[in-house]
Structures are given as structure tokens and as C-alpha cells.
Amino acid sequence: MEFNFPDAFLVGSSTAGHQVEGNNVNSDFWAEEHAEGSPYREKSGDAVDHYRLYQQDIALMAELGWNAYRFSIEWSRIEPEPGEYSQSAIEHYRDMLESCHKAGLTPVVVMHHFTSPKWLMRLGGWASPELPERFAKYCEVVFRELGHLIPYALTMNEVNLPVMLKEIFATMGFTPPVGIDREAWKAPQWRESAARLCGTTADNYFTFHMASDEASVELIKEVHQEARKAIKTVSPDTRVGWSMALSDVQAVPGGEEWAARKWYQYFEQYVPAMEGDDFFGLQNYTREVYGPDGQIQPEGEVTQMGYEFYPEGLGNVIRKVSQVLSMPLIVTEHGVATTDDERRQTFIREGLKGLQDCLNEGIDIKGYLHWSTFDNFEWNSGYSKHFGLIAVDRKTQKRQPKESARLLGQIAGITSLVSG
Ligand code: BGC
């Protein structure tokens, strides 16, 4: 194979607690799924039962030859009520981390992947001035106990997603099913019902996905910085960053201003908050092309998500980001929703070719984590999208690795050969 990665290059996959663990009953997303008139296509339920089956899952990842695993710690399990920390949940994640180390998988841990505890909504959610301190305290509790097992941590996953969602929906000219700005979310009745299920009213209800206005963006930056400080204080050796969803934003003649504005909103406006970070988690799925009248819809092959199939985007985005950030990068998500696993293999190979070119140009990239380990709960879309390297029969919870899973293992194998 044409790859020649540096020593200790991480190759593996990513998941998020709510999408795989099952029965995440204390979280705001559980409330959203169960709200009257909820736009969620189906409920997450047992998901792929990863909370119970993690040991066999980690063993399977190692068997496939991967050397890293990115997963999230679920805030609402660690702190089911404000200030009440569950030792049992901490022990669960301790065992996950120890299992990873024993199996030869480097863990990359995310402290917040979209879901928050229901109780946070009672305090005003992601608009609450208490948020930075509360989130930092949760991080402190976790890292005091588990920090020595966590070499890499992301405070939050895709801090820019709320802004991206708002932009996408605005371009499409309809009000989003998930309310994503302060005004829009107030209206739908299902939100009132979700708020009730969190023990509050709609005017307090403000989930992570709604954090797209200027004040919210500033608050997110503060949350990150306070969390990083808390983590570093109790676990100085953990390398800390955050991740962003970054489409490869391109312009055809006349679309340059559009593209520049998008890139500012999606990426540049967040850059100052990264000062002092140890690495950046880059996540890419596709490209967005702009012309004089805005975004141009893709004409070629699209994925189950309706995104253009465009694995070349990964190298392009790595290059763009590395011109601005002087810190190592880890690709913490890159994936494609498809039932055709051949296309997933092509997506991985082509994506990694771009990444290899970037390495050859001298860009410091520490790893590649594919989204996702399993076919899992894709938020509003339920279980209808197939991002997984491993298929799961949700009746029996039986795992079935796809060819793409083995391909990733071969690629990781090349890495360990290089690392000796
Ligand atoms: C998110 C995942 C999601 C994936 C595919 C990313 O934006 O981090 O939670 O499942 O994209 O849509």
C-alpha cells in the first residue's frame, strides 16, 4: 500500500456515547426523542448496547488491527444531578480506558458530544452563565480519577456545528426541525414537551445545537478554555483540544466572498480560543462549493446524507487549517454514509492519499480516526444511515465487520511496521 505514516500514528475509529451506548436516559437528547411530536425518526433505545458490550467491542477493534479508539464520556451519566457524581459511571469509563490500553488501542476521549444532562436545561442550558464552571468541574472530577489513562482529550465535539446547522438551514430556506437559534427554537410545541421532560419550560431550554448566536459562540469558547484549564491542572500530561466539522469550502468564479464568509463562520471565528491547545481535532465529510448566488448543489454522486461523495476534501481542509494553526492535527472524524462498502473503502483510501500528501509536505498529523466504528444512531435520522465499519444486527446485537474495517486494520498495520 502507498502509505508511509510517521511513528505512533493513530489509526482507528470514533463513536459518541449517545449514538452507541443505549439508554442514555438522563440526557437532553433522550428528552427530545421522547417529546410529543418529536422530529426524531426513531428513538435511540438500546442503541448498539455498547455500554454493556464495550469489552468485546474493544477486543474486536484490536483484532481488526486498529490502534486507537475515540469515544465520548457521557456527562449525564457522570453527573446525573447537579453536583452528584456517579462513581459507578466513573468506574465504567475507567474500565473502558483500561481495556483500550490492554488491547493496544490509544484512547482519545471527548468530554461532550452534543448531549447534555437534562438538569442543565433547568439552568438555561448552553446559554447559562453557570455553564463554564459546571462543565469545568465535571472535567475536573473525571480527570482527577482517569486523567492518567487519557493521553488525548477533546473538550467538545464540533463546537462549530450549531453555526453550520444554522447556515445550512438558512440556505435551504426552511426552519430547521431542530431549533437552532434562540428565536426559532421557541416556537415548536415539541420543544415545550422536551423542556417539560427535562423539568423546565421552553424559555430555559437551550441545547448545544442552538448555540449559534454571537453570545453562545463566546460562551462556548469560555467553556473550552475553562475546561482545558481544569483538565491540565489535575492531569498535565493529557493533550487537550477540541474538534470542528469542516467542509472543504470552495468557490467557483464569483463565489469567493460567499466562501470567505463561510470559512470565517465555520473556522476562523473560533481560532483565538485555541491559543494554548495541544492539538486540533479535524472532522471532514464533504465539500461545499459556492458561486455568485450562494451554495451550488452537488451534481455527482451523493451519500445517504445527501452530501457530495468527496474524499479529496480531507487533504484540502488539512492544508487550509495548517496554514492558520501551529499545532498538531488529528483527524478525529472522516466518514461516509453508504450501504455500499466498496465506496467506503474508496473513501478511506482516497482520503488517506490526501492526508499522506499533507504529511509529505511536512504537516504534523498525529492520526486518522474514521467515523464510525458501528452503524449507529444518527440523531434525527435514527438508524437509517450507515456510517459504520462494523454492521450491527440490533435484534441480537451481533457485530459484523465490513471489508472497510479490515482495510483500516491493514493501514494501521503499516503504521505499526513503521513504528517498529
Ligand atoms: C458528528 C457525529 C455524526 C456524524 C455523521 C458528525 O458531525 O460528530 O455525531 O454522527 O457527523 O453525521
XYZ file of C-alpha atoms and ligand atoms in Angstrom:
432
model
C 0.000 0.000 0.000
C 1.170 3.518 -0.801
C 1.117 4.842 2.792
C 4.086 5.767 4.890
C 2.857 7.215 8.161
C 5.065 8.528 10.963
C 5.877 6.690 14.187
C 2.973 6.021 16.522
C 0.426 7.326 14.001
C -3.066 6.654 15.352
C -5.405 4.665 13.113
C -8.834 3.706 14.349
C -12.418 4.837 14.621
C -14.759 7.112 16.559
C -18.079 6.850 18.347
C -20.201 9.084 20.594
C -21.891 7.911 23.794
C -25.484 8.702 22.870
C -25.142 7.113 19.453
C -23.845 3.741 20.661
C -24.223 3.206 24.404
C -28.001 2.883 24.681
C -30.481 4.135 27.298
C -28.881 7.488 27.839
C -31.938 8.439 29.861
C -30.592 11.454 31.739
C -29.680 13.434 28.645
C -31.491 16.228 26.830
C -31.452 14.236 23.582
C -33.340 11.405 25.256
C -35.945 14.023 26.165
C -36.019 15.302 22.566
C -36.570 11.797 21.208
C -39.433 11.224 23.638
C -41.074 14.623 23.306
C -44.580 14.797 21.876
C -44.348 15.453 18.138
C -40.587 14.870 18.181
C -38.989 15.148 14.720
C -36.661 12.256 15.537
C -37.336 9.451 13.134
C -36.954 6.847 15.868
C -35.702 6.550 19.422
C -32.154 5.585 20.302
C -33.302 2.870 22.745
C -30.563 0.309 23.411
C -28.525 1.801 20.532
C -25.817 -0.808 19.844
C -25.623 -1.626 23.552
C -22.010 -0.504 23.715
C -22.376 0.435 27.398
C -22.735 -3.279 28.117
C -20.703 -4.742 25.254
C -17.689 -2.396 25.266
C -15.210 -5.087 26.289
C -15.991 -7.337 23.371
C -16.165 -4.282 21.102
C -12.716 -3.074 22.119
C -11.360 -6.604 21.672
C -12.867 -6.676 18.182
C -11.262 -3.335 17.261
C -7.877 -4.693 18.372
C -8.471 -7.916 16.456
C -9.143 -5.862 13.343
C -5.696 -4.349 13.785
C -6.676 -0.798 14.757
C -4.502 1.018 17.287
C -6.757 3.842 18.548
C -10.339 4.415 19.672
C -12.119 7.744 20.095
C -15.201 7.688 22.297
C -17.082 10.126 24.479
C -17.688 10.208 28.184
C -21.332 10.964 28.841
C -21.745 13.946 31.119
C -25.287 12.977 32.147
C -24.063 9.585 33.361
C -21.159 11.047 35.352
C -23.296 13.847 36.845
C -26.949 12.755 36.717
C -27.984 15.609 39.042
C -26.073 18.854 39.569
C -23.082 18.230 41.809
C -23.877 14.490 42.232
C -21.201 12.364 40.629
C -21.722 8.700 39.907
C -18.757 6.584 40.979
C -20.284 3.678 39.106
C -20.193 5.630 35.830
C -16.603 6.709 36.523
C -15.670 3.053 37.059
C -17.360 2.140 33.798
C -15.220 4.590 31.846
C -12.131 3.584 33.832
C -12.660 0.023 32.666
C -13.186 1.175 29.075
C -9.917 3.103 29.192
C -8.012 0.257 30.807
C -9.467 -2.179 28.275
C -8.235 0.073 25.459
C -4.730 0.240 26.886
C -4.610 -3.528 27.426
C -5.754 -4.116 23.855
C -3.139 -1.732 22.442
C -5.630 0.988 21.486
C -4.747 4.592 22.313
C -7.872 6.258 23.704
C -8.938 9.687 22.518
C -11.708 10.936 24.798
C -14.428 13.507 24.107
C -15.988 15.181 27.134
C -19.063 16.488 25.303
C -20.512 15.086 22.106
C -23.763 17.049 21.616
C -25.711 15.638 24.588
C -26.004 17.359 27.965
C -27.640 16.395 31.248
C -31.351 17.194 31.426
C -30.738 19.244 34.563
C -28.587 21.674 32.601
C -31.737 22.772 30.759
C -33.263 23.787 34.080
C -30.362 26.244 34.438
C -30.779 27.664 30.936
C -28.717 25.066 29.045
C -25.989 26.341 26.718
C -26.979 29.906 27.471
C -26.414 29.551 31.206
C -23.669 31.743 32.674
C -23.024 28.857 35.094
C -22.035 26.570 32.222
C -18.253 27.181 32.049
C -17.803 26.498 35.746
C -20.116 23.496 35.827
C -18.573 21.888 32.769
C -15.060 22.519 34.098
C -16.000 20.892 37.396
C -17.287 17.795 35.588
C -13.995 17.641 33.651
C -12.017 18.051 36.853
C -13.876 15.178 38.539
C -13.271 12.876 35.563
C -9.613 13.784 35.028
C -8.729 13.610 38.702
C -9.773 9.954 38.568
C -8.990 8.974 34.993
C -6.588 11.556 33.564
C -3.538 9.258 33.736
C -5.372 6.913 31.339
C -6.263 9.644 28.819
C -3.461 10.810 26.511
C -5.721 12.907 24.252
C -8.912 14.745 25.163
C -11.360 16.882 23.227
C -13.379 19.161 25.469
C -16.227 19.348 22.948
C -17.071 17.754 19.638
C -17.765 20.060 16.712
C -18.016 23.355 18.530
C -18.941 24.951 15.222
C -21.793 22.595 14.367
C -24.559 24.880 15.696
C -23.331 27.679 13.401
C -23.053 25.272 10.459
C -26.567 23.984 11.011
C -27.962 27.469 11.176
C -26.217 28.395 7.939
C -27.260 25.226 6.151
C -30.896 25.625 7.087
C -30.889 29.305 6.194
C -29.529 28.452 2.743
C -32.177 25.819 2.266
C -34.809 28.364 3.169
C -36.717 26.460 5.811
C -36.965 26.406 9.550
C -34.924 23.571 10.955
C -36.614 20.637 12.648
C -34.156 21.047 15.473
C -34.496 24.648 16.561
C -31.070 26.153 16.304
C -31.357 29.756 17.075
C -32.833 31.464 20.054
C -35.921 32.684 18.206
C -36.626 29.651 16.058
C -36.468 27.122 18.808
C -39.029 28.822 20.991
C -41.883 28.087 18.632
C -42.327 24.375 18.062
C -44.550 22.609 20.532
C -42.358 19.568 20.665
C -39.690 21.725 22.239
C -42.102 22.631 25.014
C -42.690 18.969 25.579
C -38.926 18.227 25.573
C -38.404 21.048 28.046
C -41.100 19.538 30.307
C -39.311 16.193 30.171
C -36.190 17.995 31.380
C -38.203 19.523 34.228
C -38.303 23.028 32.824
C -40.062 25.363 30.414
C -39.281 26.269 26.807
C -37.766 29.636 27.709
C -34.985 27.869 29.636
C -34.488 25.142 27.102
C -31.326 25.731 25.109
C -29.416 22.705 23.857
C -25.894 22.641 22.413
C -27.297 22.639 18.867
C -28.865 26.030 19.467
C -25.599 27.699 20.458
C -25.115 29.586 17.207
C -25.651 33.267 18.039
C -22.739 35.503 18.939
C -23.192 35.288 22.697
C -23.378 31.497 22.538
C -20.237 31.249 20.431
C -18.417 33.362 23.013
C -19.755 31.174 25.804
C -18.577 28.018 24.024
C -15.083 29.490 23.791
C -15.110 30.207 27.509
C -16.384 26.703 28.266
C -13.474 25.275 26.304
C -10.843 27.386 27.983
C -12.135 26.738 31.489
C -12.390 23.007 30.804
C -8.872 22.887 29.404
C -7.565 24.678 32.477
C -9.368 22.233 34.778
C -8.053 19.208 32.878
C -4.498 20.476 32.737
C -4.486 21.299 36.451
C -5.232 17.736 37.503
C -3.759 15.903 34.506
C -0.931 17.957 32.984
C 0.171 15.174 30.625
C -3.157 14.918 28.822
C -3.075 16.718 25.486
C -6.201 18.838 25.142
C -8.021 20.319 22.167
C -11.496 20.467 20.649
C -12.895 19.377 17.292
C -14.662 21.088 14.420
C -16.711 19.887 11.486
C -15.023 21.410 8.458
C -16.323 21.025 4.954
C -13.870 21.813 2.197
C -15.265 25.251 1.334
C -14.583 26.068 -2.332
C -15.532 28.896 -4.689
C -16.149 28.997 -8.420
C -15.654 32.457 -10.014
C -17.975 34.944 -8.339
C -18.397 32.823 -5.204
C -15.232 33.943 -3.419
C -16.993 36.259 -0.982
C -19.519 33.618 -0.033
C -16.763 31.087 0.545
C -14.690 33.515 2.601
C -17.682 34.371 4.793
C -18.493 30.693 5.377
C -14.902 29.838 6.233
C -14.838 32.688 8.709
C -18.017 31.490 10.369
C -17.137 27.815 10.368
C -13.496 28.138 11.346
C -11.746 31.462 11.699
C -14.014 32.980 14.320
C -13.089 30.121 16.689
C -9.324 30.306 16.221
C -8.499 32.723 19.093
C -9.985 30.305 21.638
C -7.500 27.629 20.578
C -4.484 29.502 21.811
C -2.777 27.190 24.260
C -4.348 23.984 22.883
C -2.130 20.942 22.368
C -3.752 19.701 19.180
C -6.740 20.230 16.889
C -9.399 17.615 16.055
C -10.296 17.989 12.392
C -13.503 16.409 11.064
C -14.431 16.337 7.413
C -17.163 14.669 5.365
C -17.530 16.577 2.108
C -17.083 19.896 0.317
C -19.313 22.941 -0.124
C -18.996 24.862 -3.378
C -20.104 28.499 -3.669
C -20.962 30.529 -6.739
C -22.211 34.119 -7.176
C -25.659 33.156 -5.800
C -24.539 31.042 -2.900
C -24.084 27.310 -2.464
C -24.159 25.162 -5.589
C -25.880 21.814 -5.136
C -23.719 18.783 -5.964
C -24.296 17.138 -9.331
C -22.290 13.962 -8.897
C -22.602 11.057 -6.515
C -24.181 11.894 -3.175
C -24.097 9.880 0.049
C -27.068 8.717 2.133
C -26.837 12.089 3.878
C -27.196 13.944 0.577
C -23.582 15.164 0.794
C -21.329 15.039 -2.237
C -19.022 11.996 -2.188
C -15.761 13.889 -1.988
C -12.913 12.195 -0.128
C -10.428 14.699 -1.592
C -11.867 17.226 0.843
C -9.811 15.813 3.699
C -6.388 16.766 2.343
C -7.654 20.176 1.237
C -9.030 21.012 4.674
C -5.914 19.766 6.471
C -3.835 22.066 4.274
C -6.102 25.076 4.883
C -6.208 24.592 8.630
C -2.457 24.045 8.918
C -1.831 27.444 7.349
C -3.505 29.029 10.365
C -2.838 26.686 13.293
C 0.622 25.858 14.529
C -0.264 22.742 16.484
C -0.518 19.046 15.607
C -3.726 17.822 13.961
C -5.621 14.615 14.499
C -8.358 13.677 12.065
C -10.961 12.780 14.674
C -13.766 12.046 12.154
C -13.934 11.338 8.435
C -16.654 9.131 7.081
C -19.399 8.390 4.606
C -22.983 7.191 4.934
C -23.469 4.402 2.421
C -24.702 0.837 2.179
C -22.039 0.178 -0.463
C -18.944 -0.771 1.460
C -16.798 -0.611 -1.688
C -17.477 3.120 -1.739
C -16.473 3.390 1.920
C -13.175 1.659 1.122
C -12.595 4.090 -1.733
C -13.462 6.980 0.591
C -10.886 5.797 3.128
C -8.154 5.158 0.541
C -8.699 8.461 -1.264
C -8.993 10.427 1.970
C -5.780 8.916 3.257
C -3.975 9.653 -0.002
C -4.710 13.326 0.594
C -3.585 13.004 4.192
C -0.354 11.296 3.078
C 0.388 14.179 0.698
C -0.043 16.588 3.607
C 2.373 14.539 5.735
C 4.854 14.579 2.874
C 4.551 18.365 2.768
C 5.603 18.437 6.426
C 2.231 18.969 8.142
C 2.160 17.496 11.646
C -0.708 14.979 11.695
C -0.890 12.507 14.540
C -3.682 10.222 13.458
C -6.780 9.267 11.485
C -9.977 8.162 13.224
C -12.774 7.094 10.941
C -16.428 7.860 11.633
C -17.738 5.456 12.691
C -16.935 2.209 14.449
C -20.505 0.937 14.067
C -23.634 1.632 12.094
C -25.266 3.652 14.846
C -27.903 6.173 15.924
C -27.637 9.078 13.510
C -29.561 11.640 15.595
C -32.694 12.855 13.764
C -32.286 10.151 11.138
C -32.394 7.294 13.631
C -30.729 4.104 12.422
C -31.332 4.750 8.732
C -27.796 5.902 7.857
C -24.825 3.583 7.548
C -21.560 5.190 8.580
C -20.174 2.063 10.221
C -17.087 -0.039 9.628
C -18.927 -2.699 11.592
C -22.563 -3.601 10.934
C -24.790 -4.444 13.893
C -27.908 -6.587 13.967
C -29.795 -4.603 16.582
C -32.085 -7.536 17.464
C -29.218 -9.790 18.501
C -26.586 -7.024 18.888
C -24.307 -9.218 16.806
C -21.371 -7.355 15.220
C -20.283 -7.982 11.632
C -17.102 -6.214 10.492
C -17.208 -4.966 6.899
C -14.306 -5.128 4.441
C -13.618 -1.452 5.154
C -12.923 -2.395 8.791
C -10.237 -4.806 7.631
C -8.813 -2.245 5.238
C -8.393 0.163 8.137
C -6.620 -2.617 10.040
C -4.198 -3.182 7.157
C -3.459 0.529 7.138
C -2.871 0.532 10.898
C -0.582 -2.471 10.367
C 1.612 -0.452 8.046
C 1.829 2.185 10.766
C 2.991 -0.296 13.394
C 5.557 -1.730 10.972
C 6.951 1.766 10.576
C 6.859 2.319 14.344
C 8.691 -0.981 14.851
C -20.927 14.071 14.327
C -21.485 12.688 14.532
C -22.390 12.340 13.371
C -21.579 12.399 12.099
C -22.327 11.989 10.842
C -20.545 14.404 12.917
O -20.950 15.693 12.642
O -19.859 14.295 15.218
O -22.156 12.624 15.754
O -22.994 11.086 13.533
O -21.125 13.706 11.900
O -23.367 12.840 10.533
